[in-house]
């Protein structure tokens, strides 16, 4: 039997067949893929083959179909391991808040670089619009212009007040989309606004950390009534970039990518080389300083940038 993984709890996977049947399945033995050391060999969005165990309602997964793409992050606590967040995506949207909790520019850039590296179109949803002060709206306008100028679609949303939900829903239609972001940015409230009647759990922000409580403990895929699937993921505290070679990194910054053939040296690192088109564009204000700082941070192997 063939099916789509719609939920993962780490050891068990919910697999949905084409006719809508759902089976709880597990993996038999070790399941290693292409030498990638990951904490989870399979992810939500994967297409798998499985067989039903004799005299039981559960199944055993025995084959993974080739992925068109996936989004991955370094496990911060396990330096050599990675976690596949989701697979076979048409779109990845990062839910961003400017406060309570704050999403840093460095975190946004790591997410976008990872999406670029795995050839996944990406965008940003700025949530909690109802909480913005005048100053907050000015900062939002700056953030939006930075990312829209380099080609990323940005949405202004208040999940609580249902503002901007229609625009987000239109872009989700007939696509498999990942929702990601810190805990507490309102992913679950947003999901409830897009899918009325959903009983997705929402939680209060943790006072002590401002990173929010983990209200989703596993990735889960939801079928959209207007076509497509939405994958909700546990809140990510940190996003370590993995599997990207230093010399390739600039290719995943769209504003740098278009300048690469203009550098004097073909192996330019865009750090201090003479005749570097990227540094010249930075000097002219054509590349945002915050984006260049993120480039340096990832290049130097720092796992986080506040």
Short mmCIF file of C-alpha atoms in Angstrom, two decimals:
data_model
loop_
_atom_site.label_atom_id
_atom_site.label_comp_id
_atom_site.label_asym_id
_atom_site.label_seq_id
_atom_site.Cartn_x
_atom_site.Cartn_y
_atom_site.Cartn_z
CA UNK A 1 0.00 0.00 0.00
CA UNK A 2 1.10 3.55 -0.69
CA UNK A 3 0.33 6.64 1.37
CA UNK A 4 1.30 10.10 2.52
CA UNK A 5 2.73 10.76 6.01
CA UNK A 6 0.36 13.29 7.58
CA UNK A 7 1.56 13.19 11.19
CA UNK A 8 4.74 12.22 13.00
CA UNK A 9 5.30 11.72 16.70
CA UNK A 10 8.90 10.54 16.32
CA UNK A 11 8.34 6.81 16.56
CA UNK A 12 4.91 6.48 14.95
CA UNK A 13 3.72 7.93 11.65
CA UNK A 14 0.15 8.45 10.51
CA UNK A 15 -0.10 7.44 6.86
CA UNK A 16 -3.06 8.43 4.70
CA UNK A 17 -3.92 6.47 1.55
CA UNK A 18 -5.35 8.02 -1.63
CA UNK A 19 -8.88 6.96 -0.61
CA UNK A 20 -8.58 8.77 2.74
CA UNK A 21 -7.91 5.80 5.05
CA UNK A 22 -5.42 6.46 7.85
CA UNK A 23 -3.07 3.94 9.41
CA UNK A 24 -0.64 4.25 12.32
CA UNK A 25 2.68 2.92 11.05
CA UNK A 26 6.19 2.44 12.33
CA UNK A 27 9.55 1.74 10.75
CA UNK A 28 11.01 -1.73 10.94
CA UNK A 29 14.70 -1.76 11.83
CA UNK A 30 17.11 0.99 10.73
CA UNK A 31 16.02 3.33 7.98
CA UNK A 32 18.97 5.34 6.71
CA UNK A 33 18.68 7.70 3.77
CA UNK A 34 21.56 8.84 1.55
CA UNK A 35 24.00 8.94 4.45
CA UNK A 36 22.14 11.82 6.10
CA UNK A 37 22.33 11.51 9.86
CA UNK A 38 18.95 12.74 10.95
CA UNK A 39 16.97 12.39 14.15
CA UNK A 40 13.97 11.45 11.99
CA UNK A 41 14.45 9.36 8.83
CA UNK A 42 10.91 10.14 7.65
CA UNK A 43 8.93 13.36 7.79
CA UNK A 44 5.45 14.73 7.23
CA UNK A 45 4.91 15.07 3.46
CA UNK A 46 6.86 11.93 2.58
CA UNK A 47 5.25 9.37 0.26
CA UNK A 48 5.87 5.82 1.52
CA UNK A 49 4.95 2.18 0.90
CA UNK A 50 3.73 0.17 3.86
CA UNK A 51 2.10 -3.13 4.70
CA UNK A 52 -0.49 -3.93 7.36
CA UNK A 53 0.79 -6.20 10.12
CA UNK A 54 -1.02 -9.54 10.37
CA UNK A 55 -4.05 -9.46 12.70
CA UNK A 56 -3.37 -5.82 13.61
CA UNK A 57 -4.60 -2.38 12.54
CA UNK A 58 -1.06 -0.97 12.39
CA UNK A 59 1.39 -0.93 9.51
CA UNK A 60 5.11 -1.18 8.82
CA UNK A 61 6.77 1.31 6.44
CA UNK A 62 9.21 -0.41 4.11
CA UNK A 63 9.94 2.13 1.35
CA UNK A 64 10.38 5.88 0.98
CA UNK A 65 9.60 7.38 -2.44
CA UNK A 66 12.04 9.94 -3.82
CA UNK A 67 11.53 13.43 -2.40
CA UNK A 68 11.29 16.45 -4.68
CA UNK A 69 12.66 18.55 -1.79
CA UNK A 70 12.72 18.86 1.98
CA UNK A 71 13.50 21.48 4.58
CA UNK A 72 16.06 20.59 7.23
CA UNK A 73 17.66 22.15 10.27
CA UNK A 74 20.64 21.32 12.43
CA UNK A 75 19.74 19.87 15.81
CA UNK A 76 21.33 22.49 18.06
CA UNK A 77 21.87 20.02 20.91
CA UNK A 78 23.30 17.27 18.68
CA UNK A 79 25.93 19.02 16.61
CA UNK A 80 26.23 16.36 13.90
CA UNK A 81 22.59 15.49 13.54
CA UNK A 82 19.83 17.15 11.60
CA UNK A 83 16.07 17.15 11.70
CA UNK A 84 13.97 17.03 8.54
CA UNK A 85 11.06 19.38 9.23
CA UNK A 86 8.89 18.42 6.23
CA UNK A 87 9.18 17.05 2.69
CA UNK A 88 7.72 17.58 -0.80
CA UNK A 89 6.80 21.22 -0.34
CA UNK A 90 5.47 23.76 -2.83
CA UNK A 91 5.84 26.68 -0.41
CA UNK A 92 7.40 27.46 2.98
CA UNK A 93 5.97 30.33 5.04
CA UNK A 94 7.67 31.68 8.15
CA UNK A 95 5.33 33.22 10.70
CA UNK A 96 7.11 36.26 12.14
CA UNK A 97 6.38 38.51 15.14
CA UNK A 98 8.28 41.67 15.99
CA UNK A 99 7.61 41.26 19.73
CA UNK A 100 6.18 38.70 22.18
CA UNK A 101 8.23 36.79 21.01
CA UNK A 102 10.62 38.70 18.74
CA UNK A 103 11.70 37.00 15.52
CA UNK A 104 15.21 38.18 14.70
CA UNK A 105 16.38 39.12 11.22
CA UNK A 106 19.06 36.46 11.58
CA UNK A 107 16.43 33.76 12.17
CA UNK A 108 14.40 34.96 9.17
CA UNK A 109 17.48 34.89 6.94
CA UNK A 110 18.49 31.38 8.05
CA UNK A 111 15.01 30.12 7.22
CA UNK A 112 15.05 31.78 3.77
CA UNK A 113 18.57 30.51 2.99
CA UNK A 114 17.51 26.96 3.91
CA UNK A 115 14.43 27.22 1.67
CA UNK A 116 16.57 28.57 -1.21
CA UNK A 117 19.12 25.79 -0.76
CA UNK A 118 16.42 23.13 -1.14
CA UNK A 119 14.62 24.95 -3.96
CA UNK A 120 11.45 25.75 -2.01
CA UNK A 121 9.64 29.05 -2.70
CA UNK A 122 9.30 30.97 0.58
CA UNK A 123 7.49 33.93 2.08
CA UNK A 124 6.89 35.72 5.39
CA UNK A 125 3.70 36.18 7.39
CA UNK A 126 3.94 39.10 9.82
CA UNK A 127 1.39 38.19 12.49
CA UNK A 128 -0.16 40.01 15.50
CA UNK A 129 -0.87 43.16 13.51
CA UNK A 130 -3.48 44.04 16.17
CA UNK A 131 -0.68 44.55 18.75
CA UNK A 132 1.42 46.97 16.69
CA UNK A 133 2.11 50.49 17.93
CA UNK A 134 2.87 53.31 15.49
CA UNK A 135 6.58 52.60 15.97
CA UNK A 136 5.94 48.91 15.39
CA UNK A 137 4.19 49.63 12.10
CA UNK A 138 7.19 51.69 10.98
CA UNK A 139 9.57 48.81 11.79
CA UNK A 140 7.24 46.42 9.97
CA UNK A 141 7.36 48.63 6.86
CA UNK A 142 11.18 48.51 6.95
CA UNK A 143 11.24 44.71 7.38
CA UNK A 144 8.74 44.25 4.56
CA UNK A 145 10.65 46.46 2.13
CA UNK A 146 13.90 44.55 2.84
CA UNK A 147 12.33 41.22 1.89
CA UNK A 148 9.92 42.33 -0.83
CA UNK A 149 12.77 44.11 -2.63
CA UNK A 150 14.60 40.79 -3.01
CA UNK A 151 11.51 38.93 -4.18
CA UNK A 152 9.91 37.40 -1.07
CA UNK A 153 6.15 37.78 -0.69
CA UNK A 154 5.13 39.27 2.66
CA UNK A 155 1.73 39.18 4.35
CA UNK A 156 0.44 41.40 7.15
CA UNK A 157 -1.93 39.39 9.32
CA UNK A 158 -3.82 39.42 12.58
CA UNK A 159 -4.86 35.81 13.16
CA UNK A 160 -6.87 36.97 16.18
CA UNK A 161 -8.86 39.59 14.25
CA UNK A 162 -8.89 37.54 11.00
CA UNK A 163 -7.12 40.39 9.15
CA UNK A 164 -5.24 39.29 5.99
CA UNK A 165 -6.47 35.68 6.22
CA UNK A 166 -8.09 35.79 2.76
CA UNK A 167 -4.79 36.78 1.09
CA UNK A 168 -2.90 33.98 2.85
CA UNK A 169 -5.60 31.41 2.00
CA UNK A 170 -5.42 32.36 -1.69
CA UNK A 171 -1.70 31.61 -1.85
CA UNK A 172 -2.18 28.25 -0.06
CA UNK A 173 -4.73 26.95 -2.59
CA UNK A 174 -3.70 23.65 -4.23
CA UNK A 175 -0.21 23.75 -2.66
CA UNK A 176 1.55 21.76 0.06
CA UNK A 177 2.71 24.53 2.40
CA UNK A 178 4.86 24.50 5.53
CA UNK A 179 4.09 26.89 8.40
CA UNK A 180 7.11 27.46 10.61
CA UNK A 181 8.30 29.91 13.26
CA UNK A 182 9.09 30.33 16.95
CA UNK A 183 6.66 29.03 19.56
CA UNK A 184 4.20 31.78 20.45
CA UNK A 185 4.10 33.54 17.07
CA UNK A 186 0.50 32.42 16.57
CA UNK A 187 0.79 29.55 14.08
CA UNK A 188 -2.04 27.61 15.73
CA UNK A 189 -4.33 30.69 15.90
CA UNK A 190 -3.54 31.33 12.24
CA UNK A 191 -4.37 27.73 11.38
CA UNK A 192 -7.69 28.07 13.23
CA UNK A 193 -8.47 31.24 11.25
CA UNK A 194 -7.72 29.53 7.91
CA UNK A 195 -9.53 26.33 8.92
CA UNK A 196 -12.51 27.39 11.05
CA UNK A 197 -13.63 24.65 13.40
CA UNK A 198 -10.13 23.27 13.82
CA UNK A 199 -9.43 22.40 17.44
CA UNK A 200 -5.71 23.13 17.22
CA UNK A 201 -4.35 23.89 20.62
CA UNK A 202 -3.17 27.41 21.32
CA UNK A 203 -1.09 28.39 24.33
CA UNK A 204 -0.18 31.48 26.26
CA UNK A 205 3.30 32.94 25.88
CA UNK A 206 5.64 31.77 28.63
CA UNK A 207 6.46 34.80 30.78
CA UNK A 208 9.88 33.50 31.69
CA UNK A 209 11.26 32.93 28.20
CA UNK A 210 9.09 34.92 25.80
CA UNK A 211 9.70 32.12 23.34
CA UNK A 212 6.33 30.56 24.07
CA UNK A 213 5.20 27.16 25.20
CA UNK A 214 5.34 24.32 22.73
CA UNK A 215 1.67 23.92 21.89
CA UNK A 216 2.37 21.61 18.93
CA UNK A 217 4.51 18.64 19.89
CA UNK A 218 4.67 17.02 16.45
CA UNK A 219 4.42 18.05 12.80
CA UNK A 220 0.98 17.53 11.32
CA UNK A 221 -0.55 17.94 7.87
CA UNK A 222 -4.07 19.32 7.43
CA UNK A 223 -6.14 19.05 4.26
CA UNK A 224 -7.49 22.43 3.13
CA UNK A 225 -11.15 22.57 2.09
CA UNK A 226 -10.25 24.78 -0.90
CA UNK A 227 -7.47 22.44 -2.10
CA UNK A 228 -3.96 21.77 -0.86
CA UNK A 229 -2.32 20.79 2.42
CA UNK A 230 -0.91 22.82 5.29
CA UNK A 231 1.86 21.43 7.51
CA UNK A 232 2.01 22.86 11.03
CA UNK A 233 5.28 22.30 12.89
CA UNK A 234 6.47 22.54 16.49
CA UNK A 235 7.86 25.97 17.38
CA UNK A 236 11.53 26.24 16.47
CA UNK A 237 13.77 28.05 18.95
CA UNK A 238 16.88 28.06 16.79
CA UNK A 239 17.57 27.21 13.17
CA UNK A 240 21.03 25.84 12.48
CA UNK A 241 21.88 25.82 8.77
CA UNK A 242 23.23 22.46 7.62
CA UNK A 243 24.60 20.84 4.48
CA UNK A 244 25.51 24.11 2.70
CA UNK A 245 29.11 24.56 1.53
CA UNK A 246 30.71 27.92 2.33
CA UNK A 247 31.51 28.60 -1.32
CA UNK A 248 27.85 27.99 -2.25
CA UNK A 249 26.29 30.16 0.46
CA UNK A 250 26.07 33.40 -1.55
CA UNK A 251 24.00 31.54 -4.21
CA UNK A 252 21.17 31.31 -1.65
CA UNK A 253 20.97 35.08 -1.13
CA UNK A 254 19.03 36.24 -4.23
CA UNK A 255 20.45 39.78 -4.11
CA UNK A 256 24.01 38.36 -4.09
CA UNK A 257 23.32 35.63 -6.63
CA UNK A 258 22.72 38.14 -9.43
CA UNK A 259 26.11 39.80 -8.81
CA UNK A 260 28.34 36.73 -8.55
CA UNK A 261 29.61 36.81 -12.14
CA UNK A 262 30.69 40.45 -11.64
CA UNK A 263 33.28 39.74 -8.92
CA UNK A 264 36.93 39.97 -10.02
CA UNK A 265 37.74 36.51 -8.63
CA UNK A 266 35.56 33.49 -9.44
CA UNK A 267 36.18 32.08 -5.94
CA UNK A 268 35.40 35.39 -4.17
CA UNK A 269 34.15 34.92 -0.59
CA UNK A 270 32.59 38.43 -0.52
CA UNK A 271 34.41 39.25 2.72
CA UNK A 272 37.45 41.41 1.94
CA UNK A 273 38.47 40.60 -1.64
CA UNK A 274 39.32 43.44 -4.05
CA UNK A 275 36.89 43.88 -6.94
CA UNK A 276 34.01 42.20 -5.08
CA UNK A 277 30.66 43.19 -6.61
CA UNK A 278 28.78 42.16 -3.44
CA UNK A 279 30.86 44.45 -1.20
CA UNK A 280 30.43 47.28 -3.74
CA UNK A 281 26.63 46.79 -3.69
CA UNK A 282 26.71 46.75 0.12
CA UNK A 283 28.64 50.02 0.10
CA UNK A 284 26.06 51.55 -2.27
CA UNK A 285 23.17 50.42 -0.06
CA UNK A 286 21.89 48.01 -2.72
CA UNK A 287 22.36 45.09 -0.32
CA UNK A 288 20.92 45.49 3.16
CA UNK A 289 23.49 45.50 5.98
CA UNK A 290 21.32 43.09 8.03
CA UNK A 291 21.30 40.55 5.18
CA UNK A 292 25.06 40.80 4.78
CA UNK A 293 25.51 40.31 8.56
CA UNK A 294 23.43 37.14 8.27
CA UNK A 295 25.65 35.98 5.39
CA UNK A 296 28.80 36.48 7.49
CA UNK A 297 27.22 34.79 10.50
CA UNK A 298 26.25 31.66 8.52
CA UNK A 299 29.60 31.69 6.64
CA UNK A 300 31.49 31.74 9.95
CA UNK A 301 29.47 28.79 11.23
CA UNK A 302 27.57 30.57 14.00
CA UNK A 303 24.43 28.60 14.75
CA UNK A 304 22.35 31.59 15.75
CA UNK A 305 22.21 35.32 15.14
CA UNK A 306 19.91 37.36 17.36
#
